[in-house]
Amino acid sequence: MFSSAPAPWTTADIPPQHGRTVIVTGATSGLGYETARMLVEAGARVVLAVRDTARGDAVAAELGGAASVAHLDLADLTSVRAFAAGVEGPVDVLVNNAGLMAVPQGRTADGFETQLGVNFLGHFALTGLLLDRITDRVVTLSSVAHRIGRIDLDDLNTDRRRYERWTAYGQSKLACLMFAYDLQHRFVAAGSRLRSMAAHPGYAATNLQSRTESFQDALMGVLNRTIAQSGTAGALPTLYAATVADLPGGTYVGPGGIGEMRGAPRPVGSTAASHDRRVQRGLWERAEELTGVTVPL
C-alpha cells in the first residue's frame, strides 16, 4: 500500500499554549502581529515587544487580556537593556521577529549599520540578556535573502564598503541564521535543554516592502497584490518553529512550495555559508564585542 503524504501544517495544528509566555518583537504589524494573534488564540500569554507602544496598546486591546505591551527599540541598546531588565519570571519562547528590509543607509543609536543593528545585533543582545529566563526555545527570523548574504567580519557595519541596501539586508539575515545555528551548537555543548530555531516567511505581503524609499516600494506593492502569500500564511513557519513540541533544535523552517516562496511550513535547508562554523564563531565574537553583551553559556 502507498502511504499518503502528510497533511499541510496549518493554524489548526498549533498545540495548546495555555500557561506559556512568549515574547514577540515587532508585534504591531505584519508577521509579528499575526504570530502574536495566533499564539493568543492558542492560549499563550504574549508580550508585545514594540517600539511604538501606542500602536502596541491598540493591538493588545484587540487581542485581549493575554497580551501585554513593553517598549523595545532594537536600534538602541539602552532600550534593549531596559526591556530585558523589566522582564520578570520565566519566558517559554522568545521570537526574534522584528526587522527592516532594504532601507536607505543609516545608523542606529549605537552607530551600527541600520539593518545589521536592528535585524541581528539588537536581537543578539536581547537574547543574551534574557537567556537566564528562557525555558524552552529561541526562534530567530531569517529570510530567503540569506542566500545573497556574505558576512564580512572585518567590515560588518559597512564602514569601508559602498552601501548597497539588498547586500546589507542579505548580510543581516545570514547573520540571523548563523546566530540561530551557533546558539544551538552552544546549547548542546553546554548540556542545555534549551533549543534554538530559525524560520523564514517566504514572500509574504507585509509593510516591510514599503520602506525602501525608492521606486522599489511601488514594484513590491504590485508583487504583494499578485504573487505574495498573506501575512497569516507568512507567520506559519514562525509558529511551527515556536510551538511544535518535538522539533529538534537547530531546525530552520520555511514554506514548502517552489523556491520556498509560499506554501505550508516545513523544515528547509540553507546555504553552505550559513553552516560555516569558523564564521559563526567569528560573528558571535564580533557581536559580543559590538554590543557588550556576553551570552551566558
PDB file of C-alpha atoms in Angstrom:
ATOM      1  CA  MET A   1       0.000   0.000   0.000  1.00  0.00           C
ATOM      2  CA  PHE A   2       1.100   3.554  -0.707  1.00  0.00           C
ATOM      3  CA  SER A   3       1.156   5.916   2.262  1.00  0.00           C
ATOM      4  CA  SER A   4      -0.465   9.284   1.753  1.00  0.00           C
ATOM      5  CA  ALA A   5       1.567  12.475   2.134  1.00  0.00           C
ATOM      6  CA  PRO A   6       1.162  14.232   5.484  1.00  0.00           C
ATOM      7  CA  ALA A   7      -1.458  16.951   5.564  1.00  0.00           C
ATOM      8  CA  PRO A   8      -0.118  20.513   5.360  1.00  0.00           C
ATOM      9  CA  TRP A   9       0.533  22.107   8.761  1.00  0.00           C
ATOM     10  CA  THR A  10      -1.973  24.889   9.471  1.00  0.00           C
ATOM     11  CA  THR A  11      -3.118  27.096  12.333  1.00  0.00           C
ATOM     12  CA  ALA A  12      -5.353  24.223  13.435  1.00  0.00           C
ATOM     13  CA  ASP A  13      -2.190  22.267  14.247  1.00  0.00           C
ATOM     14  CA  ILE A  14      -0.807  24.807  16.739  1.00  0.00           C
ATOM     15  CA  PRO A  15      -0.625  22.913  20.042  1.00  0.00           C
ATOM     16  CA  PRO A  16      -2.453  24.408  23.035  1.00  0.00           C
ATOM     17  CA  GLN A  17      -0.301  27.161  24.528  1.00  0.00           C
ATOM     18  CA  HIS A  18      -2.115  27.636  27.840  1.00  0.00           C
ATOM     19  CA  GLY A  19       0.251  28.548  30.652  1.00  0.00           C
ATOM     20  CA  ARG A  20       3.059  29.559  28.283  1.00  0.00           C
ATOM     21  CA  THR A  21       4.622  33.001  27.946  1.00  0.00           C
ATOM     22  CA  VAL A  22       6.019  34.209  24.628  1.00  0.00           C
ATOM     23  CA  ILE A  23       7.825  37.446  23.775  1.00  0.00           C
ATOM     24  CA  VAL A  24       7.347  38.583  20.174  1.00  0.00           C
ATOM     25  CA  THR A  25       9.394  41.522  18.906  1.00  0.00           C
ATOM     26  CA  GLY A  26       7.842  43.800  16.299  1.00  0.00           C
ATOM     27  CA  ALA A  27       4.320  42.630  17.088  1.00  0.00           C
ATOM     28  CA  THR A  28       2.266  45.638  15.973  1.00  0.00           C
ATOM     29  CA  SER A  29       2.012  44.672  12.300  1.00  0.00           C
ATOM     30  CA  GLY A  30       2.856  42.098   9.672  1.00  0.00           C
ATOM     31  CA  LEU A  31       4.321  38.757  10.699  1.00  0.00           C
ATOM     32  CA  GLY A  32       4.784  39.784  14.315  1.00  0.00           C
ATOM     33  CA  TYR A  33       1.148  40.763  14.695  1.00  0.00           C
ATOM     34  CA  GLU A  34      -0.066  37.543  13.083  1.00  0.00           C
ATOM     35  CA  THR A  35       2.293  35.477  15.240  1.00  0.00           C
ATOM     36  CA  ALA A  36       1.114  37.188  18.418  1.00  0.00           C
ATOM     37  CA  ARG A  37      -2.548  36.936  17.437  1.00  0.00           C
ATOM     38  CA  MET A  38      -2.423  33.221  16.757  1.00  0.00           C
ATOM     39  CA  LEU A  39      -0.426  32.491  19.897  1.00  0.00           C
ATOM     40  CA  VAL A  40      -3.003  34.336  21.992  1.00  0.00           C
ATOM     41  CA  GLU A  41      -5.775  32.394  20.264  1.00  0.00           C
ATOM     42  CA  ALA A  42      -3.919  29.188  21.190  1.00  0.00           C
ATOM     43  CA  GLY A  43      -3.888  30.233  24.838  1.00  0.00           C
ATOM     44  CA  ALA A  44      -0.470  31.836  25.331  1.00  0.00           C
ATOM     45  CA  ARG A  45       0.330  34.953  27.269  1.00  0.00           C
ATOM     46  CA  VAL A  46       2.147  37.188  24.762  1.00  0.00           C
ATOM     47  CA  VAL A  47       4.376  40.163  25.466  1.00  0.00           C
ATOM     48  CA  LEU A  48       4.298  42.580  22.532  1.00  0.00           C
ATOM     49  CA  ALA A  49       7.831  43.999  22.474  1.00  0.00           C
ATOM     50  CA  VAL A  50       7.413  47.082  20.296  1.00  0.00           C
ATOM     51  CA  ARG A  51       8.903  50.474  19.531  1.00  0.00           C
ATOM     52  CA  ASP A  52       5.537  52.246  19.213  1.00  0.00           C
ATOM     53  CA  THR A  53       3.718  51.498  22.458  1.00  0.00           C
ATOM     54  CA  ALA A  54       0.579  53.411  21.395  1.00  0.00           C
ATOM     55  CA  ARG A  55       0.161  51.014  18.477  1.00  0.00           C
ATOM     56  CA  GLY A  56       1.076  48.174  20.796  1.00  0.00           C
ATOM     57  CA  ASP A  57      -1.680  49.182  23.202  1.00  0.00           C
ATOM     58  CA  ALA A  58      -4.195  49.141  20.340  1.00  0.00           C
ATOM     59  CA  VAL A  59      -3.104  45.637  19.332  1.00  0.00           C
ATOM     60  CA  ALA A  60      -3.207  44.435  22.937  1.00  0.00           C
ATOM     61  CA  ALA A  61      -6.737  45.808  23.315  1.00  0.00           C
ATOM     62  CA  GLU A  62      -7.747  43.872  20.215  1.00  0.00           C
ATOM     63  CA  LEU A  63      -6.115  40.641  21.383  1.00  0.00           C
ATOM     64  CA  GLY A  64      -7.463  40.784  24.923  1.00  0.00           C
ATOM     65  CA  GLY A  65      -6.050  40.353  28.387  1.00  0.00           C
ATOM     66  CA  ALA A  66      -3.492  37.722  27.423  1.00  0.00           C
ATOM     67  CA  ALA A  67      -1.463  40.351  25.531  1.00  0.00           C
ATOM     68  CA  SER A  68       0.688  42.979  27.225  1.00  0.00           C
ATOM     69  CA  VAL A  69       2.927  45.714  25.857  1.00  0.00           C
ATOM     70  CA  ALA A  70       6.520  46.691  26.624  1.00  0.00           C
ATOM     71  CA  HIS A  71       8.731  49.239  24.890  1.00  0.00           C
ATOM     72  CA  LEU A  72      11.637  47.861  22.870  1.00  0.00           C
ATOM     73  CA  ASP A  73      13.700  49.735  20.295  1.00  0.00           C
ATOM     74  CA  LEU A  74      16.160  47.299  18.753  1.00  0.00           C
ATOM     75  CA  ALA A  75      18.059  50.223  17.216  1.00  0.00           C
ATOM     76  CA  ASP A  76      19.112  51.362  20.695  1.00  0.00           C
ATOM     77  CA  LEU A  77      20.961  49.023  23.051  1.00  0.00           C
ATOM     78  CA  THR A  78      19.956  51.174  26.023  1.00  0.00           C
ATOM     79  CA  SER A  79      16.336  50.328  25.196  1.00  0.00           C
ATOM     80  CA  VAL A  80      17.206  46.636  24.763  1.00  0.00           C
ATOM     81  CA  ARG A  81      18.806  46.555  28.200  1.00  0.00           C
ATOM     82  CA  ALA A  82      15.878  48.380  29.800  1.00  0.00           C
ATOM     83  CA  PHE A  83      13.380  45.988  28.229  1.00  0.00           C
ATOM     84  CA  ALA A  84      15.318  42.923  29.389  1.00  0.00           C
ATOM     85  CA  ALA A  85      15.630  44.321  32.900  1.00  0.00           C
ATOM     86  CA  GLY A  86      11.854  44.685  33.054  1.00  0.00           C
ATOM     87  CA  VAL A  87      11.068  41.068  32.141  1.00  0.00           C
ATOM     88  CA  GLU A  88      10.025  39.208  35.269  1.00  0.00           C
ATOM     89  CA  GLY A  89       9.572  35.490  35.653  1.00  0.00           C
ATOM     90  CA  PRO A  90      10.164  32.707  33.132  1.00  0.00           C
ATOM     91  CA  VAL A  91       9.690  33.140  29.384  1.00  0.00           C
ATOM     92  CA  ASP A  92       8.968  29.960  27.455  1.00  0.00           C
ATOM     93  CA  VAL A  93       9.722  31.308  23.974  1.00  0.00           C
ATOM     94  CA  LEU A  94      11.482  34.372  22.587  1.00  0.00           C
ATOM     95  CA  VAL A  95      10.552  35.177  18.986  1.00  0.00           C
ATOM     96  CA  ASN A  96      13.140  37.465  17.386  1.00  0.00           C
ATOM     97  CA  ASN A  97      10.818  38.725  14.654  1.00  0.00           C
ATOM     98  CA  ALA A  98      11.230  42.490  14.193  1.00  0.00           C
ATOM     99  CA  GLY A  99      13.211  43.648  11.199  1.00  0.00           C
ATOM    100  CA  LEU A 100      13.907  46.093   8.411  1.00  0.00           C
ATOM    101  CA  MET A 101      14.384  45.310   4.722  1.00  0.00           C
ATOM    102  CA  ALA A 102      16.340  47.190   2.053  1.00  0.00           C
ATOM    103  CA  VAL A 103      16.132  50.570   3.784  1.00  0.00           C
ATOM    104  CA  PRO A 104      18.352  53.543   2.882  1.00  0.00           C
ATOM    105  CA  GLN A 105      21.720  53.723   4.573  1.00  0.00           C
ATOM    106  CA  GLY A 106      21.524  54.771   8.188  1.00  0.00           C
ATOM    107  CA  ARG A 107      22.919  54.197  11.669  1.00  0.00           C
ATOM    108  CA  THR A 108      21.409  53.006  14.916  1.00  0.00           C
ATOM    109  CA  ALA A 109      21.807  54.895  18.180  1.00  0.00           C
ATOM    110  CA  ASP A 110      24.966  52.852  18.786  1.00  0.00           C
ATOM    111  CA  GLY A 111      26.441  53.533  15.353  1.00  0.00           C
ATOM    112  CA  PHE A 112      25.625  50.188  13.708  1.00  0.00           C
ATOM    113  CA  GLU A 113      24.508  49.909  10.089  1.00  0.00           C
ATOM    114  CA  THR A 114      20.738  50.028  10.497  1.00  0.00           C
ATOM    115  CA  GLN A 115      19.735  46.651   9.069  1.00  0.00           C
ATOM    116  CA  LEU A 116      22.534  44.781  10.824  1.00  0.00           C
ATOM    117  CA  GLY A 117      21.797  46.637  14.047  1.00  0.00           C
ATOM    118  CA  VAL A 118      18.053  46.032  14.119  1.00  0.00           C
ATOM    119  CA  ASN A 119      17.800  42.622  12.479  1.00  0.00           C
ATOM    120  CA  PHE A 120      20.794  40.963  14.105  1.00  0.00           C
ATOM    121  CA  LEU A 121      22.745  42.855  16.761  1.00  0.00           C
ATOM    122  CA  GLY A 122      19.676  44.073  18.668  1.00  0.00           C
ATOM    123  CA  HIS A 123      18.277  40.558  18.778  1.00  0.00           C
ATOM    124  CA  PHE A 124      21.653  39.072  19.696  1.00  0.00           C
ATOM    125  CA  ALA A 125      21.834  41.407  22.687  1.00  0.00           C
ATOM    126  CA  LEU A 126      18.201  40.779  23.625  1.00  0.00           C
ATOM    127  CA  THR A 127      18.682  37.006  23.548  1.00  0.00           C
ATOM    128  CA  GLY A 128      21.796  37.184  25.670  1.00  0.00           C
ATOM    129  CA  LEU A 129      20.176  39.451  28.256  1.00  0.00           C
ATOM    130  CA  LEU A 130      17.073  37.226  28.532  1.00  0.00           C
ATOM    131  CA  LEU A 131      18.661  33.808  28.296  1.00  0.00           C
ATOM    132  CA  ASP A 132      18.617  33.162  32.047  1.00  0.00           C
ATOM    133  CA  ARG A 133      14.813  33.438  31.963  1.00  0.00           C
ATOM    134  CA  ILE A 134      14.063  31.456  28.780  1.00  0.00           C
ATOM    135  CA  THR A 135      12.810  27.931  29.492  1.00  0.00           C
ATOM    136  CA  ASP A 136      12.130  26.357  26.080  1.00  0.00           C
ATOM    137  CA  ARG A 137      13.406  27.939  22.871  1.00  0.00           C
ATOM    138  CA  VAL A 138      14.512  30.956  20.877  1.00  0.00           C
ATOM    139  CA  VAL A 139      13.139  31.487  17.351  1.00  0.00           C
ATOM    140  CA  THR A 140      15.050  33.885  15.109  1.00  0.00           C
ATOM    141  CA  LEU A 141      13.687  35.145  11.793  1.00  0.00           C
ATOM    142  CA  SER A 142      15.854  34.860   8.705  1.00  0.00           C
ATOM    143  CA  SER A 143      14.933  35.148   5.010  1.00  0.00           C
ATOM    144  CA  VAL A 144      15.458  33.539   1.631  1.00  0.00           C
ATOM    145  CA  ALA A 145      17.671  36.607   1.133  1.00  0.00           C
ATOM    146  CA  HIS A 146      20.265  34.956   3.365  1.00  0.00           C
ATOM    147  CA  ARG A 147      21.299  33.275   0.120  1.00  0.00           C
ATOM    148  CA  ILE A 148      22.669  36.554  -1.244  1.00  0.00           C
ATOM    149  CA  GLY A 149      24.340  37.444   2.032  1.00  0.00           C
ATOM    150  CA  ARG A 150      28.029  37.433   2.818  1.00  0.00           C
ATOM    151  CA  ILE A 151      29.473  38.011   6.270  1.00  0.00           C
ATOM    152  CA  ASP A 152      32.377  40.463   6.237  1.00  0.00           C
ATOM    153  CA  LEU A 153      33.818  40.098   9.726  1.00  0.00           C
ATOM    154  CA  ASP A 154      36.231  42.960   9.109  1.00  0.00           C
ATOM    155  CA  ASP A 155      33.516  45.367   7.949  1.00  0.00           C
ATOM    156  CA  LEU A 156      30.206  44.192   9.388  1.00  0.00           C
ATOM    157  CA  ASN A 157      28.864  47.731   9.636  1.00  0.00           C
ATOM    158  CA  THR A 158      29.764  48.694   6.073  1.00  0.00           C
ATOM    159  CA  ASP A 159      32.156  51.392   7.208  1.00  0.00           C
ATOM    160  CA  ARG A 160      34.543  50.871   4.287  1.00  0.00           C
ATOM    161  CA  ARG A 161      32.390  49.252   1.613  1.00  0.00           C
ATOM    162  CA  ARG A 162      29.913  51.067  -0.587  1.00  0.00           C
ATOM    163  CA  TYR A 163      26.471  50.611   0.933  1.00  0.00           C
ATOM    164  CA  GLU A 164      24.031  48.549  -1.123  1.00  0.00           C
ATOM    165  CA  ARG A 165      20.675  48.029   0.550  1.00  0.00           C
ATOM    166  CA  TRP A 166      19.980  44.467  -0.615  1.00  0.00           C
ATOM    167  CA  THR A 167      23.522  43.282   0.099  1.00  0.00           C
ATOM    168  CA  ALA A 168      23.234  44.735   3.591  1.00  0.00           C
ATOM    169  CA  TYR A 169      19.861  43.062   4.087  1.00  0.00           C
ATOM    170  CA  GLY A 170      21.247  39.723   2.910  1.00  0.00           C
ATOM    171  CA  GLN A 171      24.170  40.010   5.303  1.00  0.00           C
ATOM    172  CA  SER A 172      21.863  40.824   8.225  1.00  0.00           C
ATOM    173  CA  LYS A 173      19.586  37.858   7.535  1.00  0.00           C
ATOM    174  CA  LEU A 174      22.502  35.482   7.016  1.00  0.00           C
ATOM    175  CA  ALA A 175      23.836  36.726  10.348  1.00  0.00           C
ATOM    176  CA  CYS A 176      20.485  35.958  11.985  1.00  0.00           C
ATOM    177  CA  LEU A 177      20.513  32.419  10.623  1.00  0.00           C
ATOM    178  CA  MET A 178      24.129  31.791  11.598  1.00  0.00           C
ATOM    179  CA  PHE A 179      23.358  33.099  15.087  1.00  0.00           C
ATOM    180  CA  ALA A 180      20.445  30.668  15.403  1.00  0.00           C
ATOM    181  CA  TYR A 181      22.626  27.748  14.322  1.00  0.00           C
ATOM    182  CA  ASP A 182      25.553  28.743  16.550  1.00  0.00           C
ATOM    183  CA  LEU A 183      23.256  29.261  19.527  1.00  0.00           C
ATOM    184  CA  GLN A 184      22.046  25.678  19.124  1.00  0.00           C
ATOM    185  CA  HIS A 185      25.639  24.403  18.933  1.00  0.00           C
ATOM    186  CA  ARG A 186      26.349  26.228  22.188  1.00  0.00           C
ATOM    187  CA  PHE A 187      23.229  24.856  23.882  1.00  0.00           C
ATOM    188  CA  VAL A 188      24.344  21.334  23.017  1.00  0.00           C
ATOM    189  CA  ALA A 189      27.930  21.942  24.156  1.00  0.00           C
ATOM    190  CA  ALA A 190      26.669  23.354  27.472  1.00  0.00           C
ATOM    191  CA  GLY A 191      24.314  20.419  28.055  1.00  0.00           C
ATOM    192  CA  SER A 192      21.346  22.803  27.984  1.00  0.00           C
ATOM    193  CA  ARG A 193      17.808  21.644  27.252  1.00  0.00           C
ATOM    194  CA  LEU A 194      17.060  24.943  25.521  1.00  0.00           C
ATOM    195  CA  ARG A 195      16.598  24.947  21.756  1.00  0.00           C
ATOM    196  CA  SER A 196      17.372  27.491  19.062  1.00  0.00           C
ATOM    197  CA  MET A 197      15.257  27.559  15.892  1.00  0.00           C
ATOM    198  CA  ALA A 198      15.158  29.719  12.775  1.00  0.00           C
ATOM    199  CA  ALA A 199      12.305  30.489  10.404  1.00  0.00           C
ATOM    200  CA  HIS A 200      11.572  32.487   7.287  1.00  0.00           C
ATOM    201  CA  PRO A 201       8.215  33.538   5.806  1.00  0.00           C
ATOM    202  CA  GLY A 202       8.899  33.128   2.105  1.00  0.00           C
ATOM    203  CA  TYR A 203       7.366  36.020   0.227  1.00  0.00           C
ATOM    204  CA  ALA A 204       4.628  37.395   2.457  1.00  0.00           C
ATOM    205  CA  ALA A 205       2.771  40.658   1.946  1.00  0.00           C
ATOM    206  CA  THR A 206       3.719  42.921   4.867  1.00  0.00           C
ATOM    207  CA  ASN A 207       4.722  46.537   5.373  1.00  0.00           C
ATOM    208  CA  LEU A 208       8.399  45.558   5.062  1.00  0.00           C
ATOM    209  CA  GLN A 209       8.002  46.076   1.322  1.00  0.00           C
ATOM    210  CA  SER A 210       7.110  49.753   1.690  1.00  0.00           C
ATOM    211  CA  ARG A 211      10.184  51.168   3.407  1.00  0.00           C
ATOM    212  CA  THR A 212      12.879  51.251   0.747  1.00  0.00           C
ATOM    213  CA  GLU A 213      12.045  54.913  -0.014  1.00  0.00           C
ATOM    214  CA  SER A 214      12.621  54.172  -3.692  1.00  0.00           C
ATOM    215  CA  PHE A 215      10.771  53.024  -6.822  1.00  0.00           C
ATOM    216  CA  GLN A 216      11.084  49.510  -5.413  1.00  0.00           C
ATOM    217  CA  ASP A 217       8.226  50.238  -2.995  1.00  0.00           C
ATOM    218  CA  ALA A 218       5.766  50.526  -5.903  1.00  0.00           C
ATOM    219  CA  LEU A 219       7.148  47.414  -7.606  1.00  0.00           C
ATOM    220  CA  MET A 220       6.922  45.322  -4.452  1.00  0.00           C
ATOM    221  CA  GLY A 221       3.435  46.677  -3.840  1.00  0.00           C
ATOM    222  CA  VAL A 222       2.370  45.124  -7.139  1.00  0.00           C
ATOM    223  CA  LEU A 223       4.076  41.843  -6.246  1.00  0.00           C
ATOM    224  CA  ASN A 224       2.360  41.870  -2.853  1.00  0.00           C
ATOM    225  CA  ARG A 225      -1.012  42.032  -4.576  1.00  0.00           C
ATOM    226  CA  THR A 226      -0.260  39.413  -7.231  1.00  0.00           C
ATOM    227  CA  ILE A 227       2.143  36.689  -6.047  1.00  0.00           C
ATOM    228  CA  ALA A 228       2.794  37.089  -2.319  1.00  0.00           C
ATOM    229  CA  GLN A 229       1.091  34.956   0.280  1.00  0.00           C
ATOM    230  CA  SER A 230      -0.755  36.601   3.155  1.00  0.00           C
ATOM    231  CA  GLY A 231       0.822  37.741   6.379  1.00  0.00           C
ATOM    232  CA  THR A 232      -1.073  34.975   8.157  1.00  0.00           C
ATOM    233  CA  ALA A 233       0.471  32.344   5.887  1.00  0.00           C
ATOM    234  CA  GLY A 234       3.867  34.002   6.221  1.00  0.00           C
ATOM    235  CA  ALA A 235       3.696  33.676  10.009  1.00  0.00           C
ATOM    236  CA  LEU A 236       3.112  29.918   9.905  1.00  0.00           C
ATOM    237  CA  PRO A 237       6.823  28.962   9.735  1.00  0.00           C
ATOM    238  CA  THR A 238       7.468  31.068  12.844  1.00  0.00           C
ATOM    239  CA  LEU A 239       4.544  29.440  14.642  1.00  0.00           C
ATOM    240  CA  TYR A 240       5.739  25.983  13.596  1.00  0.00           C
ATOM    241  CA  ALA A 241       9.234  26.729  14.915  1.00  0.00           C
ATOM    242  CA  ALA A 242       7.836  28.199  18.135  1.00  0.00           C
ATOM    243  CA  THR A 243       5.243  25.578  19.040  1.00  0.00           C
ATOM    244  CA  VAL A 244       5.926  22.099  17.598  1.00  0.00           C
ATOM    245  CA  ALA A 245       6.844  20.232  20.752  1.00  0.00           C
ATOM    246  CA  ASP A 246       9.299  17.644  19.401  1.00  0.00           C
ATOM    247  CA  LEU A 247      11.067  19.852  16.845  1.00  0.00           C
ATOM    248  CA  PRO A 248      14.850  19.331  17.103  1.00  0.00           C
ATOM    249  CA  GLY A 249      16.984  22.313  17.997  1.00  0.00           C
ATOM    250  CA  GLY A 250      18.746  23.865  15.023  1.00  0.00           C
ATOM    251  CA  THR A 251      15.758  23.385  12.698  1.00  0.00           C
ATOM    252  CA  TYR A 252      15.167  26.032  10.009  1.00  0.00           C
ATOM    253  CA  VAL A 253      11.513  26.301   8.962  1.00  0.00           C
ATOM    254  CA  GLY A 254      10.113  27.879   5.795  1.00  0.00           C
ATOM    255  CA  PRO A 255       7.331  27.483   3.236  1.00  0.00           C
ATOM    256  CA  GLY A 256       7.351  24.174   1.387  1.00  0.00           C
ATOM    257  CA  GLY A 257       6.390  25.483  -2.054  1.00  0.00           C
ATOM    258  CA  ILE A 258       8.562  26.199  -5.094  1.00  0.00           C
ATOM    259  CA  GLY A 259      11.543  28.329  -4.159  1.00  0.00           C
ATOM    260  CA  GLU A 260      10.272  28.406  -0.563  1.00  0.00           C
ATOM    261  CA  MET A 261       8.250  31.482  -1.513  1.00  0.00           C
ATOM    262  CA  ARG A 262       4.884  30.208  -0.306  1.00  0.00           C
ATOM    263  CA  GLY A 263       3.166  27.098   0.971  1.00  0.00           C
ATOM    264  CA  ALA A 264       2.726  25.147   4.191  1.00  0.00           C
ATOM    265  CA  PRO A 265       5.656  25.280   6.627  1.00  0.00           C
ATOM    266  CA  ARG A 266       8.253  22.534   6.877  1.00  0.00           C
ATOM    267  CA  PRO A 267      11.933  22.175   7.803  1.00  0.00           C
ATOM    268  CA  VAL A 268      14.105  23.558   4.987  1.00  0.00           C
ATOM    269  CA  GLY A 269      17.781  23.784   4.143  1.00  0.00           C
ATOM    270  CA  SER A 270      20.125  26.734   3.865  1.00  0.00           C
ATOM    271  CA  THR A 271      23.369  27.693   2.165  1.00  0.00           C
ATOM    272  CA  ALA A 272      26.704  26.096   2.930  1.00  0.00           C
ATOM    273  CA  ALA A 273      27.904  29.521   4.057  1.00  0.00           C
ATOM    274  CA  SER A 274      25.269  29.591   6.816  1.00  0.00           C
ATOM    275  CA  HIS A 275      26.831  26.442   8.344  1.00  0.00           C
ATOM    276  CA  ASP A 276      30.433  27.716   8.309  1.00  0.00           C
ATOM    277  CA  ARG A 277      31.488  27.140  11.919  1.00  0.00           C
ATOM    278  CA  ARG A 278      34.558  29.370  11.706  1.00  0.00           C
ATOM    279  CA  VAL A 279      32.499  32.324  10.515  1.00  0.00           C
ATOM    280  CA  GLN A 280      29.728  31.527  13.019  1.00  0.00           C
ATOM    281  CA  ARG A 281      32.220  31.751  15.866  1.00  0.00           C
ATOM    282  CA  GLY A 282      33.787  34.887  14.455  1.00  0.00           C
ATOM    283  CA  LEU A 283      30.377  36.517  14.057  1.00  0.00           C
ATOM    284  CA  TRP A 284      29.474  35.637  17.652  1.00  0.00           C
ATOM    285  CA  GLU A 285      32.707  37.182  18.937  1.00  0.00           C
ATOM    286  CA  ARG A 286      32.155  40.363  16.914  1.00  0.00           C
ATOM    287  CA  ALA A 287      28.562  40.608  18.136  1.00  0.00           C
ATOM    288  CA  GLU A 288      29.669  40.320  21.762  1.00  0.00           C
ATOM    289  CA  GLU A 289      32.328  42.951  21.146  1.00  0.00           C
ATOM    290  CA  LEU A 290      29.956  45.373  19.415  1.00  0.00           C
ATOM    291  CA  THR A 291      27.024  45.013  21.805  1.00  0.00           C
ATOM    292  CA  GLY A 292      28.907  44.495  25.045  1.00  0.00           C
ATOM    293  CA  VAL A 293      26.605  41.547  25.793  1.00  0.00           C
ATOM    294  CA  THR A 294      28.145  38.195  26.652  1.00  0.00           C
ATOM    295  CA  VAL A 295      25.687  35.353  26.160  1.00  0.00           C
ATOM    296  CA  PRO A 296      25.769  33.286  29.381  1.00  0.00           C
ATOM    297  CA  LEU A 297      26.563  29.786  28.162  1.00  0.00           C
TER     298      LEU A 297
END
